[in-house]
């Protein structure tokens, strides 16, 4: 199989600290009210790309990578997603992922739990419109956390991540 990629945006500053390349993967079932990107929900949207192709583009820009969407951790081909993240990390770049699952849900799921160490940070949980907090860095609502794979919640962004 392969990845379904909606968009690759190099040089963005809203999906994590510093300039990053955001990779938008298609598909999400969380259906959060007020979702920033409902057009990303369709798993059949975007275009098929192999992990190597996406990694080459990300690495060529030299920015740390953020996976977003959609929900990357709902992607039908998690093996291909894992390959992408491993290739990007092998080049020395850091990786973040946005997901509508909570950290607790991720750690309760064997396959998803095994992917967590591939990320420097996980931005977890659904967007909850009533808890929308535009002043929070890199999150839409205050239920969402920025968490290291070991569960430590990150609040300072002094060091590159
Ligand atoms: S998890 Fe993200 S992409 Fe999915 S519905 Fe919620 S806000 Fe939208």
PDB file of C-alpha atoms and ligand atoms in Angstrom:
ATOM      1  CA  UNK A   1       0.000   0.000   0.000  1.00  0.00           C
ATOM      2  CA  UNK A   2       1.015   3.621   0.264  1.00  0.00           C
ATOM      3  CA  UNK A   3       0.237   6.918   1.901  1.00  0.00           C
ATOM      4  CA  UNK A   4      -2.613   9.200   0.837  1.00  0.00           C
ATOM      5  CA  UNK A   5      -1.172  12.686   0.952  1.00  0.00           C
ATOM      6  CA  UNK A   6      -3.338  15.799   0.817  1.00  0.00           C
ATOM      7  CA  UNK A   7      -0.530  18.323   0.918  1.00  0.00           C
ATOM      8  CA  UNK A   8       3.090  18.831   1.870  1.00  0.00           C
ATOM      9  CA  UNK A   9       3.758  22.333   3.201  1.00  0.00           C
ATOM     10  CA  UNK A  10       7.384  23.289   3.861  1.00  0.00           C
ATOM     11  CA  UNK A  11       8.347  26.198   6.105  1.00  0.00           C
ATOM     12  CA  UNK A  12       5.220  26.445   8.250  1.00  0.00           C
ATOM     13  CA  UNK A  13       5.441  27.832  11.807  1.00  0.00           C
ATOM     14  CA  UNK A  14       2.051  26.786  13.236  1.00  0.00           C
ATOM     15  CA  UNK A  15       2.466  23.010  13.632  1.00  0.00           C
ATOM     16  CA  UNK A  16       5.250  22.944  16.203  1.00  0.00           C
ATOM     17  CA  UNK A  17       8.300  24.998  17.158  1.00  0.00           C
ATOM     18  CA  UNK A  18      10.492  26.509  14.485  1.00  0.00           C
ATOM     19  CA  UNK A  19       9.931  26.144  10.781  1.00  0.00           C
ATOM     20  CA  UNK A  20       8.641  22.707   9.854  1.00  0.00           C
ATOM     21  CA  UNK A  21       7.370  20.737   6.920  1.00  0.00           C
ATOM     22  CA  UNK A  22       3.782  19.694   7.548  1.00  0.00           C
ATOM     23  CA  UNK A  23       2.584  16.546   5.814  1.00  0.00           C
ATOM     24  CA  UNK A  24      -1.215  16.339   5.621  1.00  0.00           C
ATOM     25  CA  UNK A  25      -2.459  12.757   5.421  1.00  0.00           C
ATOM     26  CA  UNK A  26      -6.020  11.977   4.310  1.00  0.00           C
ATOM     27  CA  UNK A  27      -8.648  10.438   6.542  1.00  0.00           C
ATOM     28  CA  UNK A  28     -10.196  11.006   9.943  1.00  0.00           C
ATOM     29  CA  UNK A  29     -13.214   9.517  11.738  1.00  0.00           C
ATOM     30  CA  UNK A  30     -13.184  11.732  14.823  1.00  0.00           C
ATOM     31  CA  UNK A  31     -15.477  14.304  13.180  1.00  0.00           C
ATOM     32  CA  UNK A  32     -14.818  17.010  15.748  1.00  0.00           C
ATOM     33  CA  UNK A  33     -17.338  19.825  15.624  1.00  0.00           C
ATOM     34  CA  UNK A  34     -15.513  22.907  14.382  1.00  0.00           C
ATOM     35  CA  UNK A  35     -12.699  20.853  12.792  1.00  0.00           C
ATOM     36  CA  UNK A  36     -10.208  23.113  11.025  1.00  0.00           C
ATOM     37  CA  UNK A  37     -10.122  20.853   7.976  1.00  0.00           C
ATOM     38  CA  UNK A  38     -13.240  18.710   7.326  1.00  0.00           C
ATOM     39  CA  UNK A  39     -12.179  18.202   3.726  1.00  0.00           C
ATOM     40  CA  UNK A  40      -9.397  15.998   5.140  1.00  0.00           C
ATOM     41  CA  UNK A  41     -11.824  13.412   6.551  1.00  0.00           C
ATOM     42  CA  UNK A  42     -12.160  11.402   3.334  1.00  0.00           C
ATOM     43  CA  UNK A  43      -9.693   8.498   3.366  1.00  0.00           C
ATOM     44  CA  UNK A  44      -9.826   8.347  -0.443  1.00  0.00           C
ATOM     45  CA  UNK A  45      -8.815  11.975  -0.967  1.00  0.00           C
ATOM     46  CA  UNK A  46      -5.322  13.209  -1.721  1.00  0.00           C
ATOM     47  CA  UNK A  47      -2.882  11.304  -3.861  1.00  0.00           C
ATOM     48  CA  UNK A  48      -1.026   8.079  -3.344  1.00  0.00           C
ATOM     49  CA  UNK A  49       2.627   8.461  -2.499  1.00  0.00           C
ATOM     50  CA  UNK A  50       5.232   6.029  -1.228  1.00  0.00           C
ATOM     51  CA  UNK A  51       7.012   6.748   2.022  1.00  0.00           C
ATOM     52  CA  UNK A  52      10.315   7.182   0.175  1.00  0.00           C
ATOM     53  CA  UNK A  53       8.843   9.901  -2.092  1.00  0.00           C
ATOM     54  CA  UNK A  54       7.429  11.880   0.829  1.00  0.00           C
ATOM     55  CA  UNK A  55      10.619  11.479   2.856  1.00  0.00           C
ATOM     56  CA  UNK A  56      12.729  12.732  -0.041  1.00  0.00           C
ATOM     57  CA  UNK A  57      10.656  15.922  -0.265  1.00  0.00           C
ATOM     58  CA  UNK A  58      10.700  16.482   3.498  1.00  0.00           C
ATOM     59  CA  UNK A  59      14.441  15.877   3.771  1.00  0.00           C
ATOM     60  CA  UNK A  60      15.171  18.126   0.784  1.00  0.00           C
ATOM     61  CA  UNK A  61      13.613  21.090   2.628  1.00  0.00           C
ATOM     62  CA  UNK A  62      15.633  20.396   5.779  1.00  0.00           C
ATOM     63  CA  UNK A  63      12.872  21.293   8.264  1.00  0.00           C
ATOM     64  CA  UNK A  64      11.638  19.086  11.068  1.00  0.00           C
ATOM     65  CA  UNK A  65       8.463  17.239  10.081  1.00  0.00           C
ATOM     66  CA  UNK A  66       4.936  17.382  11.484  1.00  0.00           C
ATOM     67  CA  UNK A  67       2.366  14.783  10.451  1.00  0.00           C
ATOM     68  CA  UNK A  68      -1.167  16.128  10.488  1.00  0.00           C
ATOM     69  CA  UNK A  69      -4.343  15.734   8.503  1.00  0.00           C
ATOM     70  CA  UNK A  70      -6.774  14.160   8.937  1.00  0.00           C
ATOM     71  CA  UNK A  71      -5.552  11.889  11.686  1.00  0.00           C
ATOM     72  CA  UNK A  72      -2.222  10.330  10.701  1.00  0.00           C
ATOM     73  CA  UNK A  73      -2.584   7.664  13.403  1.00  0.00           C
ATOM     74  CA  UNK A  74      -5.821   6.513  11.761  1.00  0.00           C
ATOM     75  CA  UNK A  75      -4.041   6.004   8.464  1.00  0.00           C
ATOM     76  CA  UNK A  76      -4.912   2.668   6.842  1.00  0.00           C
ATOM     77  CA  UNK A  77      -1.263   1.903   6.089  1.00  0.00           C
ATOM     78  CA  UNK A  78       0.567   2.415   9.365  1.00  0.00           C
ATOM     79  CA  UNK A  79       3.534   0.379   8.097  1.00  0.00           C
ATOM     80  CA  UNK A  80       4.103   2.934   5.338  1.00  0.00           C
ATOM     81  CA  UNK A  81       3.663   5.765   7.821  1.00  0.00           C
ATOM     82  CA  UNK A  82       6.240   4.149  10.089  1.00  0.00           C
ATOM     83  CA  UNK A  83       8.627   3.840   7.152  1.00  0.00           C
ATOM     84  CA  UNK A  84       8.226   7.561   6.380  1.00  0.00           C
ATOM     85  CA  UNK A  85       8.920   8.605   9.951  1.00  0.00           C
ATOM     86  CA  UNK A  86      11.941   6.304  10.234  1.00  0.00           C
ATOM     87  CA  UNK A  87      13.433   7.662   6.991  1.00  0.00           C
ATOM     88  CA  UNK A  88      12.969  11.272   8.095  1.00  0.00           C
ATOM     89  CA  UNK A  89      14.409  10.599  11.557  1.00  0.00           C
ATOM     90  CA  UNK A  90      17.368   8.760  10.034  1.00  0.00           C
ATOM     91  CA  UNK A  91      18.257  12.017   8.271  1.00  0.00           C
ATOM     92  CA  UNK A  92      18.490  13.754  11.660  1.00  0.00           C
ATOM     93  CA  UNK A  93      15.178  15.610  11.517  1.00  0.00           C
ATOM     94  CA  UNK A  94      12.664  15.616  14.347  1.00  0.00           C
ATOM     95  CA  UNK A  95       9.064  14.509  14.080  1.00  0.00           C
ATOM     96  CA  UNK A  96       5.734  15.566  15.587  1.00  0.00           C
ATOM     97  CA  UNK A  97       2.305  14.056  15.040  1.00  0.00           C
ATOM     98  CA  UNK A  98      -1.192  15.462  15.549  1.00  0.00           C
ATOM     99  CA  UNK A  99      -3.904  12.939  16.422  1.00  0.00           C
ATOM    100  CA  UNK A 100      -7.508  12.986  17.571  1.00  0.00           C
ATOM    101  CA  UNK A 101      -6.779  10.058  19.907  1.00  0.00           C
ATOM    102  CA  UNK A 102      -5.845  10.815  23.488  1.00  0.00           C
ATOM    103  CA  UNK A 103      -2.476   9.658  24.783  1.00  0.00           C
ATOM    104  CA  UNK A 104      -4.317   7.151  26.995  1.00  0.00           C
ATOM    105  CA  UNK A 105      -6.125   5.701  23.976  1.00  0.00           C
ATOM    106  CA  UNK A 106      -2.872   5.451  22.058  1.00  0.00           C
ATOM    107  CA  UNK A 107      -1.044   3.643  24.839  1.00  0.00           C
ATOM    108  CA  UNK A 108      -3.937   1.190  25.235  1.00  0.00           C
ATOM    109  CA  UNK A 109      -3.602   0.129  21.582  1.00  0.00           C
ATOM    110  CA  UNK A 110      -0.612  -2.138  20.943  1.00  0.00           C
ATOM    111  CA  UNK A 111       0.134  -1.067  17.356  1.00  0.00           C
ATOM    112  CA  UNK A 112      -0.273   2.650  18.025  1.00  0.00           C
ATOM    113  CA  UNK A 113       1.698   2.424  21.263  1.00  0.00           C
ATOM    114  CA  UNK A 114       4.615   0.919  19.361  1.00  0.00           C
ATOM    115  CA  UNK A 115       4.702   3.959  17.044  1.00  0.00           C
ATOM    116  CA  UNK A 116       4.925   6.585  19.786  1.00  0.00           C
ATOM    117  CA  UNK A 117       8.726   6.417  20.276  1.00  0.00           C
ATOM    118  CA  UNK A 118       9.081   7.507  16.646  1.00  0.00           C
ATOM    119  CA  UNK A 119       7.894  10.984  17.572  1.00  0.00           C
ATOM    120  CA  UNK A 120       9.498  13.775  19.570  1.00  0.00           C
ATOM    121  CA  UNK A 121       6.035  15.004  20.467  1.00  0.00           C
ATOM    122  CA  UNK A 122       2.430  13.914  20.088  1.00  0.00           C
ATOM    123  CA  UNK A 123      -0.341  16.528  20.080  1.00  0.00           C
ATOM    124  CA  UNK A 124      -3.256  14.503  21.381  1.00  0.00           C
ATOM    125  CA  UNK A 125      -7.016  14.531  21.612  1.00  0.00           C
ATOM    126  CA  UNK A 126      -9.965  15.778  19.607  1.00  0.00           C
ATOM    127  CA  UNK A 127     -10.638  19.436  18.992  1.00  0.00           C
ATOM    128  CA  UNK A 128     -13.419  20.467  21.424  1.00  0.00           C
ATOM    129  CA  UNK A 129     -15.084  23.640  20.232  1.00  0.00           C
ATOM    130  CA  UNK A 130     -16.281  24.702  23.693  1.00  0.00           C
ATOM    131  CA  UNK A 131     -12.668  24.535  24.892  1.00  0.00           C
ATOM    132  CA  UNK A 132     -11.197  26.428  21.951  1.00  0.00           C
ATOM    133  CA  UNK A 133      -8.116  28.362  23.107  1.00  0.00           C
ATOM    134  CA  UNK A 134      -6.536  30.407  20.331  1.00  0.00           C
ATOM    135  CA  UNK A 135      -3.722  31.618  22.602  1.00  0.00           C
ATOM    136  CA  UNK A 136      -2.317  28.128  23.239  1.00  0.00           C
ATOM    137  CA  UNK A 137       0.729  27.342  21.144  1.00  0.00           C
ATOM    138  CA  UNK A 138       0.252  24.644  18.509  1.00  0.00           C
ATOM    139  CA  UNK A 139      -3.182  23.469  19.741  1.00  0.00           C
ATOM    140  CA  UNK A 140      -6.783  24.363  19.055  1.00  0.00           C
ATOM    141  CA  UNK A 141      -8.466  23.538  22.376  1.00  0.00           C
ATOM    142  CA  UNK A 142      -7.168  23.276  25.922  1.00  0.00           C
ATOM    143  CA  UNK A 143      -7.916  19.546  26.311  1.00  0.00           C
ATOM    144  CA  UNK A 144      -5.163  18.859  23.786  1.00  0.00           C
ATOM    145  CA  UNK A 145      -1.688  18.201  25.150  1.00  0.00           C
ATOM    146  CA  UNK A 146       1.789  18.143  23.678  1.00  0.00           C
ATOM    147  CA  UNK A 147       3.323  14.977  25.051  1.00  0.00           C
ATOM    148  CA  UNK A 148       6.570  13.112  24.765  1.00  0.00           C
ATOM    149  CA  UNK A 149       6.310   9.384  24.012  1.00  0.00           C
ATOM    150  CA  UNK A 150       6.971   8.587  27.687  1.00  0.00           C
ATOM    151  CA  UNK A 151       3.942  10.638  28.747  1.00  0.00           C
ATOM    152  CA  UNK A 152       5.711  13.808  29.892  1.00  0.00           C
ATOM    153  CA  UNK A 153       3.608  16.846  28.996  1.00  0.00           C
ATOM    154  CA  UNK A 154       5.674  19.543  27.281  1.00  0.00           C
ATOM    155  CA  UNK A 155       4.985  23.156  28.151  1.00  0.00           C
ATOM    156  CA  UNK A 156       8.257  24.866  27.185  1.00  0.00           C
ATOM    157  CA  UNK A 157       9.630  24.993  23.684  1.00  0.00           C
ATOM    158  CA  UNK A 158      13.097  26.401  24.326  1.00  0.00           C
ATOM    159  CA  UNK A 159      14.849  23.396  22.886  1.00  0.00           C
ATOM    160  CA  UNK A 160      14.237  22.376  19.310  1.00  0.00           C
ATOM    161  CA  UNK A 161      11.796  19.484  19.127  1.00  0.00           C
TER     162      UNK A 161
HETATM  163  S1  LIG B   1      -9.089  14.897  14.803  1.00  0.00           S
HETATM  164 FE1  LIG B   1      -8.407  16.729  13.705  1.00  0.00          FE
HETATM  165  S2  LIG B   1      -8.868  16.339  11.534  1.00  0.00           S
HETATM  166 FE2  LIG B   1     -10.042  14.864  12.744  1.00  0.00          FE
HETATM  167  S3  LIG B   1     -12.034  15.827  13.007  1.00  0.00           S
HETATM  168 FE3  LIG B   1     -10.807  16.342  14.823  1.00  0.00          FE
HETATM  169  S4  LIG B   1      -9.855  18.323  14.343  1.00  0.00           S
HETATM  170 FE4  LIG B   1     -10.609  17.449  12.398  1.00  0.00          FE
END
